[in-house]
């Protein structure tokens, strides 16, 4: 019975009660919340010396996820991880989430609960919590829109606009894994067998690097930082544009994993295209003076085992991103990042 | 050319640039913002002695508005007013908005700009500003999801859960006007002639009572407050449920406007149904000790000319809302409020 129960059966207020109960049961209570869910607004108090960061991101059915390929729990984790990534890329610590969902009348209550379990699974490690939200009926499309607030000390905020010419460009992890995983899922019909594949896992449950981002910010050894939410090249482009600088990339230094190489070969796709383009990996691009590279590395190692690779350097040629080869020759890199509307 | 330009023509980053320009041109800069739009997150600092309120609400095409009846500017105003109303109903002052939109590739750039003009038109009087947001492609449904942050002093927060038995129930304005306006719009095909009708205007550009709510909070003469975003009866029900009390309403005291009466008569609808049910009016329900009624009235009068009516009183019969008649007899009021999912 409960497994087939839909929103049409229990209604908006019924759903609010259920989710409220779930949050009380398995969620944590973030510090500073003076009024949680249940009134026209929630309220929270700042810690002395800190300011707040705010970001929002949404996932839309059919656009950002394939309902038949993505379990609700993983969808919840993904939606929250995307936002946590943004707070981490600024050097902040996530605290308060507000979740707005558009749901269909036939949406299963159990699926909504699973999405919330996913949100909570991502928030609990930070002692962060959901303090408000909204459910709305949406006839055609399910969407999840999350606003996440974090805290940071002013002097630790990491910007995309403060790279300097000569900076080394570092990247965490292996960008492109999730893009390759998505391609695999789309090609293969019997998706069930694929869930254990590392690339499919990278797509289904994207990692964020918020702990790493915060550690880098606290080290104060980096000049600029951004997450790869628009794809590696587009986000490196944001650093260059907003810092009024350029960049060179060393192709053979880009961390392309063996799994990615294998799948790219099998699907006859350029592995560098997967690395540079849109991919749900949420790694960090960091720029720092060359002499600070070891410090940034040890900041990242202090919180986990995520690899850090040097992939190029920032130049003073405004807005220009080039491949540079061992013999010194250059050629432009011009893959477009993800754009939600462009034809 | 510019008037037929769509999002598919200028892309996500093109749209971001256009909106950023518009905000700089006609928006204000809210106090306390240390980092605005343009990075992974925005940042803001609290004023000493204040805490933050946060709320979110969304409008979905086809569900909350009829695209052919609603101009984009008014849609923007409505989406923001709904959120401003929530902050005001808590006694707060709106400060920072984060706007997330799902848009179709064929959505006109000019329409998105008009929606932003609507947001700004509602925010500017409060010296409040948009500090972040997100655009996403949504194939089937346009949605606007706004998170709004306000500030309030702890001692001035107004709750729905703190009504007391014996309190007088007050309501601002004339609930039901917008519901009647929407019915009119749906009945009449040539909607253009209707735009000047006061009920249609009430629906097209909903008013909020945030200034009034804040003035009531500062007076410290009221016990509980809520806005009528779920409809008068549902929201009075929230006060009763969360305060563990009941209420009696005096039918002849409900402020039914002459226009509403006329339209209800013409459309053969019970005017009390329009008053009690879901309607985009965003009035305030306030409860206070009978001796404080004049103080609450003068607080409201200190910021404008919105009428305040006494409509009943809070009782100690938990969860029960009844009509009470001059001869002392009672009968239950049992209209359901708006529910987004229920059949």
XYZ file of C-alpha atoms in Angstrom:
686
model
C 0.000 0.000 0.000
C 2.549 2.551 1.187
C 4.786 1.761 -1.790
C 2.152 2.775 -4.313
C 0.901 5.785 -2.359
C 1.076 8.940 -4.480
C 0.968 12.634 -3.684
C -2.622 12.692 -4.925
C -3.448 10.324 -2.054
C -1.910 12.249 0.835
C -1.963 15.838 -0.493
C 0.438 18.712 0.035
C -0.028 18.991 3.783
C 0.215 15.224 4.199
C 3.509 15.272 2.320
C 4.828 18.168 4.404
C 4.069 16.215 7.582
C 5.776 13.090 6.316
C 8.913 14.932 5.237
C 8.987 16.911 8.448
C 8.925 13.627 10.365
C 11.709 12.175 8.225
C 13.920 15.227 8.793
C 13.415 14.999 12.544
C 14.229 11.307 12.497
C 17.388 11.154 10.391
C 18.497 14.748 9.869
C 20.810 16.725 12.135
C 20.039 20.142 13.578
C 22.458 22.698 12.193
C 23.849 25.240 14.639
C 22.343 28.730 14.599
C 18.812 27.789 13.516
C 16.349 29.616 15.747
C 13.235 28.612 13.798
C 13.050 25.593 11.488
C 10.349 24.323 9.135
C 6.733 25.102 9.967
C 6.062 28.830 9.671
C 5.996 31.327 6.774
C 9.806 31.493 6.980
C 12.665 29.890 8.898
C 15.248 31.916 10.776
C 18.952 31.577 11.534
C 21.632 33.515 13.334
C 25.179 34.209 12.183
C 28.318 33.203 14.056
C 30.414 36.158 15.035
C 33.184 36.845 12.487
C 31.535 34.845 9.706
C 29.550 35.860 6.701
C 27.111 33.794 4.659
C 27.496 32.324 1.199
C 24.410 31.544 -0.863
C 23.991 29.505 -4.033
C 21.201 27.742 -5.882
C 20.965 25.039 -8.494
C 18.190 22.911 -9.886
C 17.739 19.515 -11.494
C 14.997 19.008 -14.032
C 13.562 15.669 -15.111
C 14.600 14.738 -18.634
C 17.157 17.530 -18.710
C 19.547 16.691 -15.891
C 18.555 13.153 -15.182
C 16.845 10.211 -16.782
C 14.028 9.080 -14.475
C 14.390 5.424 -15.444
C 18.141 5.410 -14.938
C 18.379 7.345 -11.699
C 17.157 6.144 -8.340
C 15.410 8.816 -6.240
C 17.991 8.480 -3.456
C 20.835 9.173 -5.887
C 18.885 11.997 -7.476
C 18.567 13.617 -4.043
C 22.259 13.145 -3.378
C 23.148 14.651 -6.747
C 20.891 17.685 -6.332
C 22.419 18.483 -2.954
C 26.014 17.663 -3.964
C 25.840 20.177 -6.816
C 25.059 22.932 -4.336
C 27.527 21.756 -1.703
C 30.152 21.872 -4.432
C 29.456 25.571 -5.045
C 29.797 26.456 -1.366
C 33.026 24.428 -1.127
C 34.465 26.070 -4.250
C 34.131 29.418 -2.450
C 35.967 28.037 0.584
C 32.814 27.784 2.688
C 31.098 25.282 4.946
C 27.479 24.306 4.063
C 24.877 24.981 6.762
C 21.268 25.536 5.699
C 19.344 24.205 2.723
C 15.960 25.283 1.393
C 14.412 22.749 -0.980
C 11.733 23.638 -3.504
C 10.206 20.820 -5.525
C 7.778 20.689 -8.397
C 6.065 17.282 -8.272
C 3.414 15.487 -10.276
C 0.211 14.260 -8.610
C 1.216 10.697 -9.520
C 4.709 11.057 -7.981
C 5.164 8.352 -5.351
C 5.495 9.497 -1.747
C 8.204 6.859 -1.251
C 10.248 8.456 -4.057
C 10.031 11.919 -2.491
C 11.091 10.434 0.842
C 14.034 8.741 -0.860
C 15.102 12.032 -2.430
C 15.060 13.605 1.031
C 17.137 10.710 2.351
C 19.620 11.599 -0.375
C 19.646 15.281 0.616
C 20.193 14.362 4.246
C 22.928 11.845 3.431
C 24.890 14.677 1.817
C 24.141 17.289 4.495
C 24.707 15.273 7.686
C 28.525 15.046 7.357
C 28.603 18.862 7.531
C 26.110 19.109 10.423
C 24.012 20.991 7.868
C 20.223 20.776 7.674
C 17.130 21.536 5.626
C 15.391 24.506 7.234
C 12.662 25.281 4.739
C 11.108 24.477 1.425
C 8.123 24.295 -0.800
C 6.143 21.655 -2.698
C 4.279 22.625 -5.823
C 2.213 20.690 -8.287
C 3.861 20.525 -11.710
C 1.851 18.709 -14.362
C 4.581 17.860 -16.842
C 7.990 18.075 -15.246
C 9.492 17.180 -11.902
C 12.118 19.635 -10.688
C 14.260 20.028 -7.582
C 15.556 23.490 -6.815
C 17.867 23.897 -3.856
C 19.205 27.051 -2.258
C 22.128 26.363 0.026
C 23.648 28.745 2.545
C 27.125 28.287 3.935
C 29.401 30.214 6.220
C 32.909 31.494 5.614
C 35.298 33.981 7.159
C 35.691 36.955 4.897
C 39.436 36.486 4.485
C 38.983 32.888 3.303
C 36.573 33.477 0.411
C 37.969 31.975 -2.791
C 37.062 33.758 -6.025
C 37.269 32.840 -9.680
C 38.435 36.345 -10.532
C 41.719 36.433 -8.637
C 44.041 34.178 -10.664
C 47.448 35.632 -11.514
C 49.625 35.248 -14.606
C 52.180 32.509 -13.971
C 49.881 30.551 -11.640
C 49.955 26.793 -11.948
C 46.564 25.287 -12.837
C 45.591 22.303 -10.700
C 42.579 20.026 -10.948
C 41.244 17.506 -8.457
C 40.130 14.016 -9.468
C 39.332 12.948 -13.025
C 36.964 15.277 -14.870
C 34.919 13.592 -17.591
C 34.150 10.409 -15.655
C 30.469 11.285 -15.238
C 30.069 12.319 -18.881
C 31.477 8.938 -19.913
C 29.166 7.205 -17.433
C 26.133 8.961 -18.888
C 27.132 7.919 -22.409
C 27.459 4.326 -21.245
C 23.995 4.437 -19.649
C 22.468 5.853 -22.809
C 24.053 3.199 -25.033
C 23.208 0.237 -22.852
C 19.568 -0.742 -22.450
C 19.956 -3.176 -19.543
C 21.112 -0.439 -17.195
C 20.977 -2.641 -14.114
C 24.189 -4.469 -14.884
C 25.938 -1.132 -15.226
C 25.396 0.273 -11.745
C 28.704 -1.036 -10.442
C 30.742 0.408 -13.329
C 32.998 3.148 -11.907
C 32.035 5.634 -14.653
C 28.317 4.989 -14.195
C 28.770 5.373 -10.460
C 30.558 8.673 -11.080
C 27.495 9.827 -13.014
C 24.870 8.421 -10.645
C 26.364 9.745 -7.410
C 28.524 12.737 -8.228
C 31.203 13.615 -5.729
C 31.814 17.160 -4.593
C 35.119 18.473 -3.254
C 33.746 20.785 -0.587
C 36.046 19.501 2.177
C 39.011 19.894 -0.174
C 37.872 23.363 -1.239
C 37.567 24.500 2.336
C 40.999 23.075 3.218
C 42.544 24.886 0.243
C 40.860 28.144 1.291
C 42.085 27.783 4.864
C 45.656 27.167 3.622
C 45.543 30.593 1.920
C 48.032 29.331 -0.653
C 45.760 29.464 -3.724
C 44.759 32.489 -5.802
C 41.577 31.335 -7.545
C 39.159 28.414 -7.344
C 36.014 27.236 -9.141
C 34.125 23.965 -9.442
C 33.743 22.250 -12.814
C 29.948 22.468 -12.871
C 29.890 23.938 -16.392
C 32.602 21.535 -17.588
C 36.376 21.855 -17.177
C 37.014 24.118 -20.158
C 34.033 26.408 -19.573
C 34.989 26.849 -15.934
C 38.642 27.440 -16.694
C 37.229 29.980 -19.141
C 35.328 31.655 -16.294
C 38.556 31.981 -14.307
C 40.357 33.469 -17.331
C 37.551 35.855 -18.264
C 36.907 37.114 -14.740
C 40.632 37.373 -13.928
C 41.290 38.999 -17.354
C 43.947 36.435 -18.151
C 44.487 33.367 -20.347
C 45.757 29.826 -19.924
C 47.815 27.101 -21.532
C 47.022 23.401 -21.010
C 49.496 20.552 -21.403
C 47.529 17.816 -23.114
C 49.589 14.887 -21.851
C 49.187 16.088 -18.278
C 45.395 16.018 -18.234
C 44.330 13.215 -15.880
C 42.392 10.855 -18.131
C 41.586 7.695 -16.206
C 42.183 4.251 -17.757
C 38.407 3.548 -17.596
C 37.668 6.763 -19.461
C 40.266 5.910 -22.126
C 38.772 2.460 -22.568
C 35.194 3.671 -22.924
C 36.206 6.555 -25.198
C 38.000 4.048 -27.440
C 35.029 1.673 -27.486
C 32.506 4.426 -28.187
C 34.873 6.135 -30.662
C 34.851 9.426 -28.797
C 37.773 11.756 -28.137
C 38.631 11.281 -24.424
C 39.768 14.922 -24.230
C 36.322 15.981 -25.352
C 34.860 14.124 -22.366
C 37.444 15.686 -20.050
C 36.925 19.254 -21.264
C 33.158 19.266 -21.844
C 30.119 19.211 -19.606
C 30.279 16.414 -17.053
C 28.676 15.983 -13.630
C 31.957 15.593 -11.768
C 32.147 18.734 -9.644
C 35.899 18.690 -9.317
C 37.868 21.823 -8.418
C 40.101 23.925 -10.632
C 42.633 25.773 -8.496
C 45.304 28.270 -9.495
C 48.275 29.082 -7.286
C 51.847 30.322 -7.575
C 54.110 27.390 -8.640
C 55.926 27.420 -5.310
C 52.616 26.905 -3.471
C 51.672 23.701 -5.288
C 52.996 21.427 -2.498
C 50.986 23.394 0.096
C 47.782 23.070 -1.903
C 48.465 19.362 -2.345
C 48.967 18.833 1.350
C 45.804 20.828 2.162
C 43.851 18.421 -0.063
C 45.629 15.398 1.435
C 44.796 16.595 4.945
C 41.092 15.824 4.369
C 41.152 12.764 2.087
C 42.751 10.947 -0.799
C 41.604 12.902 -3.813
C 44.428 13.206 -6.362
C 45.568 16.634 -7.535
C 47.125 17.112 -10.982
C 49.005 20.031 -12.523
C 47.555 20.586 -15.973
C 48.869 23.948 -17.171
C 49.425 27.563 -16.230
C 47.733 30.928 -16.304
C 49.063 33.384 -18.914
C 48.610 37.079 -19.565
C 46.925 36.634 -22.960
C 43.411 37.727 -22.063
C 40.592 35.250 -22.747
C 42.790 32.820 -24.666
C 43.093 29.116 -23.796
C 45.661 27.118 -25.790
C 47.184 23.678 -25.885
C 50.929 23.919 -25.431
C 53.219 21.163 -26.668
C 56.632 19.981 -25.521
C 58.265 21.840 -28.443
C 56.610 25.115 -27.418
C 54.058 25.235 -30.242
C 50.474 26.164 -29.394
C 47.013 25.650 -30.820
C 43.682 26.948 -29.519
C 41.322 24.856 -27.399
C 37.825 25.700 -28.487
C 35.302 23.205 -27.260
C 32.134 24.892 -26.055
C 30.988 24.253 -22.486
C 27.456 23.229 -21.642
C 24.795 25.746 -22.539
C 21.235 25.165 -21.414
C 19.514 26.963 -24.237
C 21.773 27.311 -27.282
C 20.838 25.409 -30.401
C 14.802 41.737 -34.104
C 15.383 42.094 -30.368
C 11.684 41.512 -29.701
C 11.720 38.055 -31.293
C 15.086 37.044 -29.883
C 14.832 33.795 -27.922
C 17.046 32.072 -25.388
C 18.129 29.656 -28.104
C 19.628 32.679 -29.892
C 21.705 34.117 -27.067
C 22.308 31.055 -24.866
C 22.624 30.724 -21.113
C 25.724 32.894 -20.735
C 24.262 35.543 -23.052
C 21.140 35.646 -20.898
C 23.166 35.899 -17.691
C 25.035 38.884 -19.110
C 21.833 40.636 -20.178
C 20.153 40.141 -16.806
C 23.280 41.167 -14.958
C 23.283 44.403 -16.961
C 19.609 45.006 -16.234
C 20.128 44.509 -12.490
C 23.011 46.981 -12.478
C 20.941 49.506 -14.374
C 17.642 49.513 -12.498
C 18.197 47.465 -9.342
C 19.412 48.809 -6.018
C 22.338 47.426 -4.043
C 21.117 45.975 -0.767
C 23.208 46.711 2.306
C 25.508 43.963 3.588
C 26.249 42.276 0.243
C 29.990 41.650 0.040
C 29.859 39.590 -3.164
C 27.016 39.761 -5.673
C 26.231 37.774 -8.821
C 29.151 36.310 -10.764
C 30.892 33.583 -8.775
C 29.898 30.099 -7.544
C 28.041 31.777 -4.668
C 27.177 35.270 -3.417
C 27.997 36.431 0.083
C 26.369 38.721 2.638
C 27.029 39.936 6.147
C 24.555 40.248 8.997
C 23.744 43.451 10.853
C 24.570 43.238 14.503
C 21.536 42.280 16.606
C 19.562 40.890 13.674
C 18.917 37.393 12.476
C 17.898 36.209 9.031
C 14.558 34.902 7.806
C 14.428 32.668 4.748
C 11.489 31.566 2.608
C 10.927 30.181 -0.866
C 8.030 29.928 -3.239
C 7.609 29.069 -6.890
C 5.236 29.817 -9.741
C 4.681 27.222 -12.423
C 3.256 27.889 -15.871
C -0.244 26.500 -16.251
C -0.506 25.869 -12.519
C -0.125 29.298 -10.968
C -0.616 31.478 -13.978
C -2.085 31.414 -17.437
C 0.619 32.473 -19.905
C -1.865 34.147 -22.245
C -3.533 36.107 -19.460
C -0.488 37.233 -17.519
C 2.086 39.729 -18.744
C 5.696 38.812 -17.903
C 6.163 42.001 -15.857
C 3.158 41.144 -13.679
C 4.289 37.546 -13.416
C 7.623 38.758 -12.059
C 5.884 41.061 -9.610
C 3.617 38.263 -8.426
C 6.462 35.750 -7.958
C 8.395 38.215 -5.816
C 5.355 39.561 -3.925
C 4.464 36.039 -2.756
C 7.871 35.741 -1.099
C 7.915 39.285 0.261
C 4.556 38.482 1.855
C 6.094 35.539 3.764
C 8.928 37.661 5.137
C 6.473 40.406 6.125
C 4.152 37.914 7.829
C 7.068 36.983 10.114
C 7.646 40.660 10.942
C 10.775 40.896 8.788
C 12.262 43.208 6.190
C 13.189 41.647 2.785
C 16.846 41.967 1.763
C 18.300 39.372 -0.636
C 16.638 37.342 -3.362
C 17.985 34.348 -5.257
C 16.036 33.601 -8.438
C 16.039 30.214 -10.136
C 14.214 29.888 -13.431
C 13.402 26.973 -15.699
C 12.966 28.363 -19.203
C 12.196 26.938 -22.617
C 14.619 27.438 -25.524
C 11.879 29.390 -27.337
C 11.244 31.705 -24.354
C 11.729 35.308 -25.487
C 14.644 37.207 -23.955
C 12.392 40.268 -23.709
C 9.951 38.298 -21.553
C 12.680 37.184 -19.149
C 13.869 40.794 -18.916
C 10.305 41.902 -18.166
C 10.000 39.324 -15.387
C 13.193 40.704 -13.873
C 11.767 44.219 -14.145
C 8.833 42.902 -12.131
C 11.118 41.379 -9.471
C 13.038 44.631 -9.185
C 9.884 46.741 -9.027
C 8.858 44.794 -5.915
C 12.321 44.729 -4.319
C 13.455 48.321 -4.822
C 11.034 49.857 -2.251
C 12.748 47.728 0.401
C 16.300 48.488 -0.805
C 16.420 44.742 -1.419
C 18.260 43.125 -4.324
C 18.795 39.955 -6.340
C 22.183 38.537 -5.361
C 22.199 35.208 -7.158
C 20.305 32.774 -9.300
C 20.253 30.106 -11.890
C 18.832 29.562 -15.386
C 18.009 26.058 -16.530
C 16.505 24.676 -19.692
C 13.066 23.156 -19.091
C 11.490 21.590 -22.171
C 7.839 21.578 -21.131
C 7.219 23.985 -18.288
C 8.436 27.431 -17.327
C 8.937 27.903 -13.602
C 10.178 30.684 -11.346
C 11.503 29.686 -7.953
C 12.558 32.445 -5.579
C 14.334 32.197 -2.248
C 14.092 35.406 -0.268
C 16.099 36.337 2.798
C 15.008 39.038 5.201
C 16.219 40.395 8.482
C 14.417 40.709 11.780
C 15.291 41.276 15.422
C 14.718 38.114 17.399
C 12.190 39.710 19.722
C 10.048 40.870 16.787
C 9.537 37.534 15.032
C 5.810 36.848 14.557
C 4.735 33.208 14.644
C 1.601 31.355 13.662
C 1.868 29.173 16.756
C 1.467 31.796 19.457
C -2.215 32.752 19.319
C -4.071 32.733 22.661
C -7.650 31.796 23.526
C -9.761 34.941 23.602
C -7.669 36.744 20.956
C -9.547 38.816 18.424
C -8.986 37.676 14.817
C -8.194 40.508 12.417
C -7.705 40.425 8.667
C -6.268 43.069 6.351
C -7.897 44.008 3.055
C -10.485 41.883 1.231
C -9.527 38.220 0.816
C -11.093 36.529 -2.194
C -10.645 39.420 -4.618
C -7.961 37.614 -6.628
C -9.939 34.350 -6.756
C -12.897 36.271 -8.160
C -10.589 38.026 -10.645
C -9.233 34.693 -11.869
C -12.779 33.352 -12.347
C -13.654 36.448 -14.361
C -10.576 35.997 -16.562
C -11.419 32.357 -17.184
C -15.038 33.129 -18.137
C -14.300 36.038 -20.418
C -12.466 35.371 -23.660
C -11.614 38.968 -24.589
C -9.337 39.383 -21.575
C -8.025 42.754 -22.720
C -11.115 44.681 -21.709
C -10.861 43.171 -18.245
C -7.431 44.451 -17.217
C -8.860 47.534 -15.520
C -11.430 45.561 -13.479
C -10.456 45.822 -9.801
C -10.832 42.064 -9.218
C -8.757 41.179 -12.281
C -6.150 43.688 -11.162
C -6.143 42.045 -7.731
C -5.369 38.741 -9.456
C -2.825 40.074 -11.966
C -0.747 42.120 -9.526
C -1.222 40.671 -6.052
C -0.490 42.986 -3.168
C 1.520 41.900 -0.167
C 1.244 43.419 3.316
C 4.903 43.262 4.269
C 5.067 46.879 5.467
C 1.940 46.317 7.543
C 3.288 43.022 8.916
C 6.502 44.650 9.974
C 4.658 47.552 11.623
C 2.464 45.088 13.540
C 5.536 43.145 14.663
C 7.281 46.313 15.830
C 4.172 47.347 17.817
C 4.474 44.081 19.802
C 0.721 44.163 20.376
C -0.205 41.026 18.388
C 0.158 37.377 19.407
C 0.143 35.533 16.054
C 0.348 36.384 12.367
C 0.262 34.547 9.033
C -0.326 35.508 5.420
C -3.283 34.083 3.492
C -1.154 32.301 0.887
C -3.047 29.012 1.322
C -6.422 30.795 1.496
C -8.036 32.473 4.507
C -9.561 29.363 6.065
C -6.524 27.111 5.535
C -4.229 29.732 7.056
C -6.525 30.410 9.986
C -6.427 26.627 10.343
C -2.610 26.749 10.494
C -2.806 29.272 13.341
C -5.336 27.083 15.214
C -3.442 23.830 14.650
C -0.008 25.204 15.542
C -1.353 27.168 18.538
C -3.482 24.140 19.620
C -6.597 26.277 19.681
C -9.794 26.842 17.708
C -11.701 29.820 16.277
C -15.149 31.228 15.706
C -15.931 33.452 12.710
C -18.790 35.939 12.523
C -20.131 35.589 9.003
C -21.604 39.087 8.698
C -18.292 40.623 9.728
C -16.213 39.082 6.928
C -15.142 41.905 4.608
C -16.728 40.970 1.294
C -16.245 43.826 -1.152
C -19.175 45.091 -3.252
C -17.314 44.024 -6.437
C -16.890 40.514 -5.086
C -20.565 40.317 -4.151
C -21.575 41.462 -7.626
C -19.364 38.971 -9.454
C -20.316 36.126 -7.110
C -23.979 36.871 -7.818
C -23.419 37.011 -11.588
C -21.363 33.808 -11.645
C -23.707 32.110 -9.137
C -20.933 31.386 -6.665
C -21.050 31.689 -2.888
C -19.040 34.852 -2.040
C -17.952 33.268 1.264
C -16.438 30.416 -0.676
C -14.289 32.938 -2.556
C -13.348 34.673 0.690
C -12.407 31.490 2.550
C -10.775 29.497 -0.244
C -7.528 29.730 -2.165
C -6.971 33.216 -3.576
C -3.808 35.121 -4.540
C -4.421 38.002 -2.153
C -1.639 37.649 0.412
C -3.470 39.485 3.146
C -2.554 39.065 6.823
C -4.463 37.247 9.547
C -3.514 38.673 12.936
C -4.617 37.628 16.413
C -4.279 39.896 19.439
C -5.921 40.479 22.822
C -9.165 42.471 22.313
C -7.743 45.477 24.142
C -4.834 45.647 21.651
C -7.009 45.918 18.534
C -6.705 49.740 18.381
C -2.893 49.467 18.625
C -2.721 46.938 15.800
C -5.008 49.158 13.721
C -2.852 52.204 14.265
C 0.318 50.227 13.447
C -1.246 49.323 10.085
C -2.441 52.895 9.546
C 1.051 54.208 10.247
C 2.328 52.717 6.964
C -0.672 53.037 4.628
C -4.411 52.838 4.137
C -5.105 49.131 4.179
C -8.359 48.411 6.058
C -8.345 46.034 9.029
C -11.475 44.070 9.986
C -12.353 42.073 13.089
C -13.814 38.783 11.923
C -13.936 36.510 14.981
C -12.015 35.237 17.944
C -9.686 32.442 18.995
C -11.257 29.767 21.234
C -9.886 26.918 23.301
C -11.624 24.158 21.294
C -8.585 22.619 19.625
C -8.620 22.437 15.822
C -12.230 23.536 15.486
C -13.352 26.483 13.332
C -17.037 27.420 13.554
C -19.412 30.057 12.324
C -21.021 31.812 15.273
C -24.364 33.575 14.920
C -25.910 36.518 16.759
C -28.095 34.109 18.788
C -25.022 32.157 19.931
C -25.628 29.068 17.747
C -22.660 27.586 15.897
C -22.035 25.437 12.833
C -18.725 24.160 11.479
C -16.816 25.854 8.655
C -15.343 23.100 6.551
C -14.167 24.382 3.201
C -10.850 22.839 2.227
C -7.953 25.170 1.470
C -5.886 24.840 -1.648
C -3.955 21.605 -1.980
C -1.442 21.211 -4.773
C -1.777 17.472 -5.176
C -5.048 16.184 -3.753
C -7.622 14.806 -6.139
